[in-house]
Short mmCIF file of C-alpha atoms (C1' of nucleotides) in Angstrom, two decimals:
data_model
loop_
_atom_site.label_atom_id
_atom_site.label_comp_id
_atom_site.label_asym_id
_atom_site.label_seq_id
_atom_site.Cartn_x
_atom_site.Cartn_y
_atom_site.Cartn_z
CA UNK A 96 0.00 0.00 0.00
CA UNK A 97 1.62 3.21 -1.13
CA UNK A 98 0.58 6.56 0.21
CA UNK A 99 -0.70 7.81 -3.14
CA UNK A 100 -3.15 4.92 -3.31
CA UNK A 101 -6.36 6.08 -4.87
CA UNK A 102 -9.28 6.19 -2.52
CA UNK A 103 -11.40 3.07 -2.75
CA UNK A 104 -14.44 4.80 -4.20
CA UNK A 105 -12.36 6.31 -6.98
CA UNK A 106 -10.69 2.98 -7.71
CA UNK A 107 -14.10 1.35 -8.02
CA UNK A 108 -15.39 4.15 -10.20
CA UNK A 109 -12.41 3.96 -12.55
CA UNK A 110 -12.61 0.19 -12.81
CA UNK A 111 -16.35 0.37 -13.47
CA UNK A 112 -15.78 2.98 -16.16
CA UNK A 113 -13.36 0.71 -17.97
CA UNK A 114 -15.50 -2.41 -17.73
CA UNK A 115 -18.78 -0.71 -18.64
CA UNK A 116 -17.15 1.07 -21.58
CA UNK A 117 -15.74 -2.23 -22.83
CA UNK A 118 -18.74 -4.47 -22.34
CA UNK A 119 -21.83 -2.36 -21.77
CA UNK A 120 -24.24 -2.59 -18.86
CA UNK A 121 -25.62 -6.06 -19.54
CA UNK A 122 -22.38 -7.87 -20.22
CA UNK A 123 -20.41 -6.15 -17.47
CA UNK A 124 -19.94 -8.33 -14.39
CA UNK A 125 -19.76 -6.90 -10.89
CA UNK A 126 -17.08 -9.46 -10.12
CA UNK A 127 -14.94 -8.20 -13.03
CA UNK A 128 -15.24 -4.65 -11.75
CA UNK A 129 -14.30 -5.73 -8.24
CA UNK A 130 -11.32 -7.69 -9.58
CA UNK A 131 -10.05 -4.79 -11.66
CA UNK A 132 -10.44 -2.43 -8.72
CA UNK A 133 -8.59 -4.96 -6.58
CA UNK A 134 -11.27 -5.12 -3.91
CA UNK A 135 -14.06 -7.30 -2.63
CA UNK A 136 -17.34 -7.52 -4.47
CA UNK A 137 -19.33 -6.46 -1.43
CA UNK A 138 -17.48 -3.16 -1.43
CA UNK A 139 -19.12 -2.24 -4.71
CA UNK A 140 -22.47 -2.38 -2.99
CA UNK A 141 -21.13 -0.50 -0.01
CA UNK A 142 -20.14 2.52 -2.10
CA UNK A 143 -22.70 2.27 -4.90
CA UNK A 144 -25.82 0.49 -3.79
CA UNK A 145 -26.54 -1.45 -6.99
CA UNK A 146 -25.17 -2.21 -10.43
CA UNK A 147 -27.72 0.18 -11.89
CA UNK A 148 -26.63 3.03 -9.60
CA UNK A 149 -22.97 2.41 -10.37
CA UNK A 150 -23.71 2.35 -14.07
CA UNK A 151 -25.68 5.58 -13.95
CA UNK A 152 -22.83 7.34 -12.18
CA UNK A 153 -20.36 6.11 -14.80
CA UNK A 154 -22.66 6.94 -17.69
CA UNK A 155 -23.21 10.50 -16.50
CA UNK A 156 -19.49 11.09 -16.19
CA UNK A 157 -18.80 9.68 -19.65
CA UNK A 158 -21.64 11.66 -21.17
CA UNK A 159 -20.22 14.79 -19.61
CA UNK A 160 -16.81 13.98 -21.09
CA UNK A 161 -18.31 13.37 -24.52
CA UNK A 162 -20.59 16.40 -24.88
CA UNK A 163 -19.56 19.24 -22.64
CA UNK A 164 -16.10 19.33 -24.12
CA UNK A 165 -17.36 20.43 -27.52
CA UNK A 166 -20.47 22.36 -26.69
CA UNK A 167 -18.46 25.56 -26.49
CA UNK A 168 -16.49 25.28 -29.71
CA UNK A 169 -19.09 26.90 -31.92
CA UNK A 170 -19.44 29.87 -29.60
CA UNK A 171 -15.83 30.95 -30.08
CA UNK A 172 -14.95 34.08 -32.04
CA UNK A 173 -13.95 32.43 -35.29
CA UNK A 174 -15.15 32.28 -38.86
CA UNK A 175 -17.22 29.25 -39.82
CA UNK A 176 -14.25 27.86 -41.67
CA UNK A 177 -12.02 28.16 -38.64
CA UNK A 178 -14.67 26.65 -36.42
CA UNK A 179 -15.03 23.62 -38.67
CA UNK A 180 -11.28 23.03 -38.83
CA UNK A 181 -10.95 23.53 -35.10
CA UNK A 182 -13.79 21.12 -34.37
CA UNK A 183 -12.41 18.28 -36.49
CA UNK A 184 -8.97 18.67 -34.98
CA UNK A 185 -10.16 18.69 -31.36
CA UNK A 186 -12.95 16.17 -31.79
CA UNK A 187 -11.07 13.50 -33.70
CA UNK A 188 -8.09 13.90 -31.43
CA UNK A 189 -10.35 13.32 -28.46
CA UNK A 190 -12.02 10.31 -30.07
CA UNK A 191 -8.68 8.69 -30.81
CA UNK A 192 -7.94 8.85 -27.10
CA UNK A 193 -11.42 7.58 -26.18
CA UNK A 194 -12.25 5.22 -29.03
CA UNK A 195 -14.82 3.14 -27.14
CA UNK A 196 -16.82 6.08 -25.87
CA UNK A 197 -19.11 6.86 -28.83
CA UNK A 198 -20.22 3.29 -29.47
CA UNK A 199 -20.77 2.81 -25.75
CA UNK A 200 -23.06 5.81 -25.50
CA UNK A 201 -24.96 5.01 -28.70
CA UNK A 202 -25.50 1.40 -27.67
CA UNK A 203 -26.67 2.21 -24.16
CA UNK A 204 -28.97 4.96 -25.38
CA UNK A 205 -30.53 2.52 -27.80
CA UNK A 206 -30.96 -0.05 -25.05
CA UNK A 207 -32.53 2.43 -22.68
CA UNK A 208 -34.03 5.53 -24.33
CA UNK A 209 -34.49 7.20 -20.94
CA UNK A 210 -30.76 7.91 -20.95
CA UNK A 211 -31.30 10.47 -23.72
CA UNK A 212 -32.66 12.91 -21.18
CA UNK A 213 -29.41 12.72 -19.22
CA UNK A 214 -27.55 13.82 -22.36
CA UNK A 215 -29.44 16.44 -24.35
CA UNK A 216 -29.94 18.75 -21.40
CA UNK A 217 -26.25 19.49 -21.56
CA UNK A 218 -26.20 20.79 -25.11
CA UNK A 219 -27.66 24.07 -26.30
CA UNK A 220 -28.14 23.31 -29.99
CA UNK A 221 -30.36 26.29 -30.67
CA UNK A 222 -27.51 28.62 -29.79
CA UNK A 223 -25.03 26.61 -31.84
CA UNK A 224 -27.47 26.63 -34.75
CA UNK A 225 -27.88 30.41 -34.83
CA UNK A 226 -24.15 30.98 -34.42
CA UNK A 227 -23.40 28.81 -37.42
CA UNK A 228 -25.76 30.50 -39.86
CA UNK A 229 -24.25 33.97 -39.35
CA UNK A 230 -20.99 34.24 -41.23
CA UNK A 231 -19.69 36.85 -43.62
CA UNK A 232 -17.68 34.55 -45.89
CA UNK A 233 -20.04 31.60 -46.12
CA UNK A 234 -23.78 31.94 -46.20
CA UNK A 235 -25.52 28.92 -44.71
CA UNK A 236 -29.33 28.82 -44.96
CA UNK A 237 -30.90 28.35 -41.53
CA UNK A 238 -32.78 25.17 -42.45
CA UNK A 239 -29.56 23.63 -43.74
CA UNK A 240 -27.64 23.95 -40.50
CA UNK A 241 -28.88 20.70 -38.91
CA UNK A 242 -27.74 18.76 -41.98
CA UNK A 243 -24.37 20.46 -41.89
CA UNK A 244 -23.90 19.69 -38.22
CA UNK A 245 -24.93 16.07 -38.61
CA UNK A 246 -22.57 15.75 -41.57
CA UNK A 247 -19.63 17.12 -39.62
CA UNK A 248 -20.30 14.91 -36.62
CA UNK A 249 -20.85 11.88 -38.85
CA UNK A 250 -17.54 12.34 -40.62
CA UNK A 251 -15.74 12.60 -37.30
CA UNK A 252 -17.48 9.82 -35.42
CA UNK A 253 -17.90 7.11 -37.98
CA UNK A 254 -14.28 6.19 -38.78
CA UNK A 255 -13.67 5.75 -35.04
CA UNK A 256 -16.83 3.76 -34.41
CA UNK A 257 -16.16 1.45 -37.34
CA UNK A 258 -12.46 1.07 -36.60
CA UNK A 259 -12.12 -2.74 -36.72
CA UNK A 260 -14.03 -2.98 -39.98
CA UNK A 261 -12.45 0.04 -41.59
CA UNK A 262 -8.98 -1.08 -40.56
CA UNK A 263 -9.47 -4.45 -42.26
CA UNK A 264 -10.88 -2.88 -45.41
CA UNK A 265 -8.13 -0.29 -45.67
CA UNK A 266 -5.52 -2.99 -45.21
CA UNK A 267 -6.82 -4.62 -48.37
CA UNK A 268 -5.99 -1.47 -50.33
CA UNK A 269 -2.65 -1.05 -48.60
CA UNK A 270 -3.58 1.92 -46.43
CA UNK A 271 -2.70 2.12 -42.73
CA UNK A 272 -5.63 2.95 -40.43
CA UNK A 273 -3.78 5.40 -38.21
CA UNK A 274 -2.42 7.20 -41.23
CA UNK A 275 -5.92 7.37 -42.66
CA UNK A 276 -7.21 9.03 -39.49
CA UNK A 277 -4.38 11.58 -39.56
CA UNK A 278 -5.24 12.41 -43.16
CA UNK A 279 -8.87 12.69 -42.27
CA UNK A 280 -8.28 15.51 -39.79
CA UNK A 281 -7.24 17.55 -42.81
CA UNK A 282 -9.49 16.02 -45.45
CA UNK A 283 -12.75 16.32 -43.55
CA UNK A 284 -12.78 20.10 -43.06
CA UNK A 285 -11.45 20.63 -46.59
CA UNK A 286 -14.30 18.55 -47.94
CA UNK A 287 -17.01 20.28 -45.93
CA UNK A 288 -15.74 23.76 -46.68
CA UNK A 289 -15.38 22.93 -50.35
CA UNK A 290 -19.01 21.86 -50.47
CA UNK A 291 -20.17 24.96 -48.64
CA UNK A 292 -18.09 27.62 -50.37
CA UNK A 293 -18.98 26.91 -53.92
CA UNK A 294 -22.66 26.43 -54.05
CA UNK A 295 -24.21 26.16 -50.67
CA UNK A 296 -27.10 28.14 -52.10
CA UNK A 297 -27.83 25.29 -54.50
CA UNK A 298 -28.06 22.77 -51.71
CA UNK A 299 -31.73 22.34 -51.09
CA UNK A 300 -33.60 20.47 -48.45
CA UNK A 301 -36.90 20.15 -50.27
CA UNK A 302 -37.79 16.69 -51.49
CA UNK A 303 -38.98 16.87 -55.05
CA UNK A 304 -42.08 14.78 -55.64
CA UNK B 224 -51.71 -24.49 -36.12
CA UNK B 225 -52.27 -23.21 -39.60
CA UNK B 226 -50.89 -24.92 -42.65
CA UNK B 227 -48.56 -22.07 -43.53
CA UNK B 228 -46.85 -22.41 -40.15
CA UNK B 229 -43.19 -21.72 -40.50
CA UNK B 230 -40.95 -24.69 -39.95
CA UNK B 231 -39.56 -24.83 -36.43
CA UNK B 232 -35.98 -24.14 -37.43
CA UNK B 233 -37.01 -21.03 -39.33
CA UNK B 234 -39.17 -19.84 -36.44
CA UNK B 235 -36.20 -20.21 -34.10
CA UNK B 236 -33.89 -18.46 -36.53
CA UNK B 237 -36.25 -15.51 -36.97
CA UNK B 238 -36.81 -15.15 -33.25
CA UNK B 239 -33.07 -15.34 -32.61
CA UNK B 240 -32.44 -12.69 -35.25
CA UNK B 241 -34.84 -10.30 -33.54
CA UNK B 242 -33.53 -10.89 -30.03
CA UNK B 243 -29.85 -10.78 -30.98
CA UNK B 244 -30.37 -7.63 -33.04
CA UNK B 245 -32.15 -5.97 -30.11
CA UNK B 246 -29.89 -6.99 -27.27
CA UNK B 247 -26.61 -8.31 -28.65
CA UNK B 248 -25.02 -11.66 -27.94
CA UNK B 249 -24.29 -11.16 -24.25
CA UNK B 250 -27.61 -9.71 -23.18
CA UNK B 251 -29.72 -12.05 -25.32
CA UNK B 252 -31.30 -14.87 -23.32
CA UNK B 253 -31.95 -18.29 -24.79
CA UNK B 254 -35.23 -18.36 -22.88
CA UNK B 255 -36.34 -15.11 -24.54
CA UNK B 256 -35.58 -16.55 -27.96
CA UNK B 257 -37.51 -19.73 -27.14
CA UNK B 258 -40.45 -17.70 -25.87
CA UNK B 259 -40.57 -15.50 -28.95
CA UNK B 260 -40.36 -18.56 -31.20
CA UNK B 261 -43.14 -20.14 -29.16
CA UNK B 262 -41.22 -23.33 -28.43
CA UNK B 263 -39.30 -25.09 -25.72
CA UNK B 264 -35.81 -23.99 -24.76
CA UNK B 265 -34.37 -27.45 -25.40
CA UNK B 266 -35.42 -27.18 -29.03
CA UNK B 267 -32.94 -24.38 -29.53
CA UNK B 268 -30.17 -26.77 -28.67
CA UNK B 269 -31.69 -29.48 -30.81
CA UNK B 270 -31.53 -27.36 -33.96
CA UNK B 271 -28.53 -25.17 -33.15
CA UNK B 272 -26.20 -26.85 -30.73
CA UNK B 273 -25.19 -23.82 -28.69
CA UNK B 274 -25.90 -20.14 -28.21
CA UNK B 275 -22.63 -19.33 -29.96
CA UNK B 276 -23.58 -21.45 -32.99
CA UNK B 277 -27.02 -19.89 -33.18
CA UNK B 278 -25.51 -16.44 -32.92
CA UNK B 279 -22.97 -17.10 -35.65
CA UNK B 280 -25.70 -18.27 -38.00
CA UNK B 281 -27.74 -15.15 -37.32
CA UNK B 282 -24.72 -12.86 -37.58
CA UNK B 283 -23.70 -14.27 -40.95
CA UNK B 284 -27.19 -13.80 -42.35
CA UNK B 285 -27.36 -10.22 -41.09
CA UNK B 286 -23.89 -9.43 -42.39
CA UNK B 287 -24.92 -10.77 -45.78
CA UNK B 288 -28.01 -8.56 -45.72
CA UNK B 289 -25.95 -5.52 -44.78
CA UNK B 290 -23.04 -5.78 -47.21
CA UNK B 291 -23.89 -7.89 -50.22
CA UNK B 292 -26.83 -5.70 -51.08
CA UNK B 293 -24.66 -2.71 -51.86
CA UNK B 294 -21.44 -4.26 -53.05
CA UNK B 295 -22.70 -4.17 -56.63
CA UNK B 296 -23.92 -0.59 -56.76
CA UNK B 297 -20.60 0.92 -57.74
CA UNK B 298 -20.14 -1.57 -60.55
CA UNK B 299 -23.22 -0.37 -62.42
CA UNK B 300 -22.92 1.60 -65.65
CA UNK B 301 -23.51 5.05 -64.26
CA UNK B 302 -21.63 8.30 -63.81
CA UNK B 303 -20.09 8.90 -60.40
CA UNK B 304 -22.81 11.43 -59.69
CA UNK B 305 -25.54 8.94 -60.50
CA UNK B 306 -23.83 6.27 -58.44
CA UNK B 307 -23.66 8.52 -55.41
CA UNK B 308 -27.32 9.52 -55.67
CA UNK B 309 -28.35 5.94 -56.25
CA UNK B 310 -26.35 4.72 -53.26
CA UNK B 311 -27.80 7.20 -50.80
CA UNK B 312 -31.33 6.47 -51.96
CA UNK B 313 -31.00 2.69 -51.71
CA UNK B 314 -28.80 2.61 -48.64
CA UNK B 315 -30.74 5.00 -46.45
CA UNK B 316 -34.00 3.42 -47.52
CA UNK B 317 -32.63 0.06 -46.46
CA UNK B 318 -31.34 1.40 -43.14
CA UNK B 319 -34.70 2.91 -42.29
CA UNK B 320 -36.21 -0.54 -42.63
CA UNK B 321 -33.38 -2.15 -40.64
CA UNK B 322 -32.48 0.55 -38.14
CA UNK B 323 -30.91 -1.76 -35.56
CA UNK B 324 -28.65 -3.56 -37.99
CA UNK B 325 -25.64 -1.22 -38.21
CA UNK B 326 -25.22 -0.69 -34.48
CA UNK B 327 -25.63 -4.42 -33.92
CA UNK B 328 -22.85 -5.28 -36.34
CA UNK B 329 -20.51 -2.56 -35.11
CA UNK B 330 -21.02 -3.52 -31.48
CA UNK B 331 -20.50 -7.23 -32.04
CA UNK B 332 -17.45 -6.65 -34.21
CA UNK B 333 -15.96 -4.53 -31.45
CA UNK B 334 -16.71 -7.19 -28.87
CA UNK B 335 -15.19 -9.94 -30.97
CA UNK B 336 -12.74 -8.80 -33.66
CA UNK B 337 -12.70 -12.26 -35.21
CA UNK B 338 -16.09 -11.48 -36.72
CA UNK B 339 -14.41 -9.02 -39.07
CA UNK B 340 -13.15 -11.89 -41.18
CA UNK B 341 -16.71 -13.08 -41.72
CA UNK B 342 -17.54 -9.67 -43.18
CA UNK B 343 -14.76 -8.25 -45.30
CA UNK B 344 -14.42 -11.32 -47.46
CA UNK B 345 -17.73 -10.42 -48.99
CA UNK B 346 -16.71 -6.99 -50.26
CA UNK B 347 -14.33 -6.31 -53.11
CA UNK B 348 -13.20 -2.79 -52.24
CA UNK B 349 -10.31 -2.74 -54.64
CA UNK B 350 -12.69 -3.08 -57.54
CA UNK B 351 -15.02 -0.43 -56.14
CA UNK B 352 -12.06 1.85 -55.60
CA UNK B 353 -10.83 1.68 -59.18
CA UNK B 354 -14.33 2.06 -60.58
CA UNK B 355 -14.85 5.26 -58.60
CA UNK B 356 -11.71 7.04 -59.72
CA UNK B 357 -12.47 6.72 -63.43
CA UNK B 358 -15.11 9.24 -64.41
CA UNK B 359 -15.23 11.75 -67.21
CA UNK B 360 -17.14 14.51 -65.40
CA UNK B 361 -15.50 14.32 -62.01
CA UNK B 362 -11.84 13.59 -61.51
CA UNK B 363 -11.17 11.89 -58.20
CA UNK B 364 -7.55 11.29 -57.26
CA UNK B 365 -6.92 7.64 -56.46
CA UNK B 366 -5.64 8.26 -52.93
CA UNK B 367 -8.72 10.29 -52.15
CA UNK B 368 -11.20 7.54 -52.91
CA UNK B 369 -11.10 5.87 -49.47
CA UNK B 370 -11.92 9.19 -47.82
CA UNK B 371 -14.75 9.77 -50.23
CA UNK B 372 -16.19 6.33 -49.60
CA UNK B 373 -15.92 6.64 -45.84
CA UNK B 374 -17.57 10.05 -46.03
CA UNK B 375 -20.50 8.73 -48.04
CA UNK B 376 -21.02 5.77 -45.76
CA UNK B 377 -20.65 7.95 -42.66
CA UNK B 378 -23.31 10.37 -43.84
CA UNK B 379 -25.70 7.53 -44.52
CA UNK B 380 -25.08 5.44 -41.42
CA UNK B 381 -24.72 7.96 -38.67
CA UNK B 382 -28.17 9.58 -38.58
CA UNK B 383 -29.68 6.09 -38.30
CA UNK B 384 -27.24 4.86 -35.67
CA UNK B 385 -27.74 7.96 -33.54
CA UNK B 386 -31.51 8.08 -34.00
CA UNK B 387 -32.62 8.42 -30.36
CA UNK B 388 -30.14 11.19 -29.69
CA UNK B 389 -30.63 12.98 -32.97
CA UNK B 390 -34.39 12.78 -32.65
CA UNK B 391 -34.29 14.47 -29.26
CA UNK B 392 -31.89 17.18 -30.44
CA UNK B 393 -33.88 17.91 -33.60
CA UNK B 394 -37.04 18.16 -31.56
CA UNK B 395 -35.47 21.03 -29.65
CA UNK B 396 -35.11 22.98 -32.89
CA UNK B 397 -38.59 22.00 -34.06
CA UNK B 398 -37.55 19.56 -36.76
CA UNK B 399 -39.16 16.14 -37.18
CA UNK B 400 -36.72 13.23 -37.34
CA UNK B 401 -38.43 11.34 -40.16
CA UNK B 402 -38.67 14.52 -42.19
CA UNK B 403 -34.99 15.13 -41.58
CA UNK B 404 -34.10 11.69 -42.92
CA UNK B 405 -36.20 12.25 -46.04
CA UNK B 406 -34.42 15.54 -46.62
CA UNK B 407 -31.10 13.87 -46.10
CA UNK B 408 -31.58 11.45 -48.99
CA UNK B 409 -31.48 14.54 -51.19
CA UNK B 410 -29.08 16.68 -49.19
CA UNK B 411 -26.33 14.10 -48.77
CA UNK B 412 -25.58 13.44 -52.46
CA UNK B 413 -25.95 17.15 -53.25
CA UNK B 414 -23.40 17.94 -50.58
CA UNK B 415 -20.90 15.30 -51.67
CA UNK B 416 -21.17 16.17 -55.34
CA UNK B 417 -20.87 19.87 -54.59
CA UNK B 418 -17.63 19.23 -52.73
CA UNK B 419 -16.26 17.06 -55.53
CA UNK B 420 -17.27 19.08 -58.56
CA UNK B 421 -15.78 22.39 -57.67
CA UNK B 422 -12.36 21.71 -56.38
CA UNK B 423 -11.72 18.08 -55.78
CA UNK B 424 -8.20 18.75 -57.04
CA UNK B 425 -7.58 21.07 -54.11
CA UNK B 426 -8.55 18.43 -51.62
CA UNK B 427 -5.29 17.03 -50.39
CA UNK B 428 -4.51 14.12 -48.19
CA UNK B 429 -1.04 15.23 -47.13
CA UNK B 430 -0.70 16.40 -43.58
CA UNK B 431 1.28 19.59 -43.49
CA UNK B 432 3.88 19.63 -40.76
"C1'" DC C 214 -50.51 -52.33 -37.37
"C1'" DT C 215 -45.53 -52.31 -36.04
"C1'" DT C 216 -41.25 -50.57 -36.01
"C1'" DA C 217 -37.79 -46.96 -36.63
"C1'" DT C 218 -36.81 -42.13 -36.90
"C1'" DT C 219 -37.44 -37.47 -36.11
"C1'" DT C 220 -39.48 -33.64 -33.06
"C1'" DT C 221 -40.89 -31.88 -28.86
"C1'" DT C 222 -41.33 -31.67 -24.01
"C1'" DA C 223 -40.63 -31.40 -18.79
"C1'" DA C 224 -37.46 -31.99 -15.36
"C1'" DC C 225 -33.03 -31.43 -14.15
"C1'" DC C 226 -27.85 -29.83 -13.47
"C1'" DA C 227 -23.78 -27.23 -12.46
"C1'" DC C 228 -22.47 -22.85 -12.32
"C1'" DA C 229 -22.54 -17.70 -12.43
"C1'" DT C 230 -25.13 -13.82 -11.29
"C1'" DG C 231 -26.41 -9.49 -8.36
"C1'" DG C 232 -27.10 -8.82 -3.86
"C1'" DT C 233 -27.03 -9.52 1.52
"C1'" DT C 234 -25.30 -10.30 6.16
"C1'" DA C 235 -22.76 -10.39 10.11
"C1'" DA C 236 -18.51 -10.30 11.74
"C1'" DA C 237 -13.68 -8.39 11.64
"C1'" DC C 238 -10.60 -4.73 10.92
"C1'" DT C 239 -9.13 0.26 11.04
"C1'" DA C 240 -9.01 4.83 12.44
"C1'" DT C 241 -10.58 8.52 15.30
"C1'" DA C 242 -12.15 10.83 19.18
"C1'" DT C 243 -12.87 10.83 24.23
"C1'" DA D 13 -7.79 2.12 26.77
"C1'" DT D 14 -12.11 2.18 24.95
"C1'" DA D 15 -16.25 3.35 22.84
"C1'" DT D 16 -17.69 4.96 18.15
"C1'" DA D 17 -18.07 5.28 13.45
"C1'" DG D 18 -16.36 4.07 9.00
"C1'" DT D 19 -14.35 0.41 6.05
"C1'" DT D 20 -13.43 -4.32 4.39
"C1'" DT D 21 -14.01 -9.14 4.26
"C1'" DA D 22 -15.70 -14.15 3.76
"C1'" DA D 23 -19.58 -16.77 3.56
"C1'" DC D 24 -23.94 -17.04 2.06
"C1'" DC D 25 -28.60 -16.67 -0.73
"C1'" DA D 26 -32.16 -16.73 -4.26
"C1'" DT D 27 -32.50 -16.56 -8.85
"C1'" DG D 28 -31.17 -16.99 -13.64
"C1'" DT D 29 -27.99 -18.95 -16.87
"C1'" DG D 30 -26.65 -22.17 -20.88
"C1'" DG D 31 -26.94 -26.73 -21.45
"C1'" DT D 32 -28.35 -31.97 -20.76
"C1'" DT D 33 -31.25 -36.04 -20.40
"C1'" DA D 34 -34.63 -39.30 -20.84
"C1'" DA D 35 -38.98 -40.06 -22.02
"C1'" DA D 36 -43.20 -38.84 -24.68
"C1'" DA D 37 -45.39 -37.50 -28.96
"C1'" DA D 38 -45.55 -37.17 -33.84
"C1'" DT D 39 -44.15 -38.84 -38.33
"C1'" DA D 40 -42.44 -41.99 -41.76
"C1'" DA D 41 -41.14 -46.80 -43.33
"C1'" DG D 42 -41.88 -51.74 -43.40
#
DNA sequence: CTTATTTTTAACCACATGGTTAAACTATAT
DNA sequence: ATATAGTTTAACCATGTGGTTAAAAATAAG
């Protein structure tokens, strides 16, 4: 026992975070969490009364990590172009360090829709939306902003979420996955800005029929 | 018992497909599958020897459904622009009818990387890649094709995968989710083509530092 | 009808699961 | 030192788990 030993509760919480992130609520075993934390199983119930309570605590912390970090980006004093480049850089960098996080959140939210409420309260999209559609260089129609945002987030999230599959497919064409991700931090904003700059006015949202 | 009763094996397989797709391998219970199939639990083991075997059979069928259906699209005799529009229409339409499929496959592949081998064999990316970079109207540099493909797939998959979250966020801005998806089938190809047409040559993949 | 063969069932098994309990250990204050 | 409160442990419990077995029911073959 060294002096800088983490407090028991924190050790449990960290172990639970790892296990839940890896396996999800259903597949995670209390025994595994106890083992990884290096303590007795009964201690889990001493600090967090039930598996559900422990999970909720972990989920909230991970959700915070995932959303709060980027909520502020679009409020900065930058042009749209700068914002987009800045977002991809920060977001993809973060995802590379937390590759299991997005799939974990998406899976758990699908399993239990009530978790959505714990997430969306933390994001002020309306503010982000209005900030994005006011730019001197690039004019983005208001009703197009949701599609733009979803596109940006898609391009950032997906290659991380689909890593095992994408890695195998890229290998077939002789491309290294990590190199691909590095490239993407530059490609993605270039691509989005290219689409916006030239004829964003031609991009419609009406379905024609 | 009506005459058109499905054979027992098929009933089991269908029930297993539903349960596995909903809950994943770990959380799926053999009893639940038996109940949904309307038969005894022992019958599951009579037709498919173990949970693992049953799962593998289901997974293979779902993987087939997910990948084979679209492998041929890029081999058709169409311009790149037509191919892109055609893909988004078919792919997103398919995903709307099978909304749980992508997250199921991604989750299971993450849980057990060996499953990747069961998937990638079915797709000939190299062929798709070469087909995409030869077009008279739009010139796409060879090394850019993977990024283009990942972008297209991202834009199609993500809004379906993130449905519960996206639905809640859109609601805050007064947009209906289903309407958003309909719009997206038009927006997505417009966006991609807009980015490509104007300055695809300026899109680089080199990282500058 | 009688005999094999294939399907289906109820009862069972060993083991893992989340959770509990009561006792032991530790630290702190009096 | 000793009572008090907080922390940790081993042993235990009810229930659920994937899987087995042996016998019954249905079907096909002679």
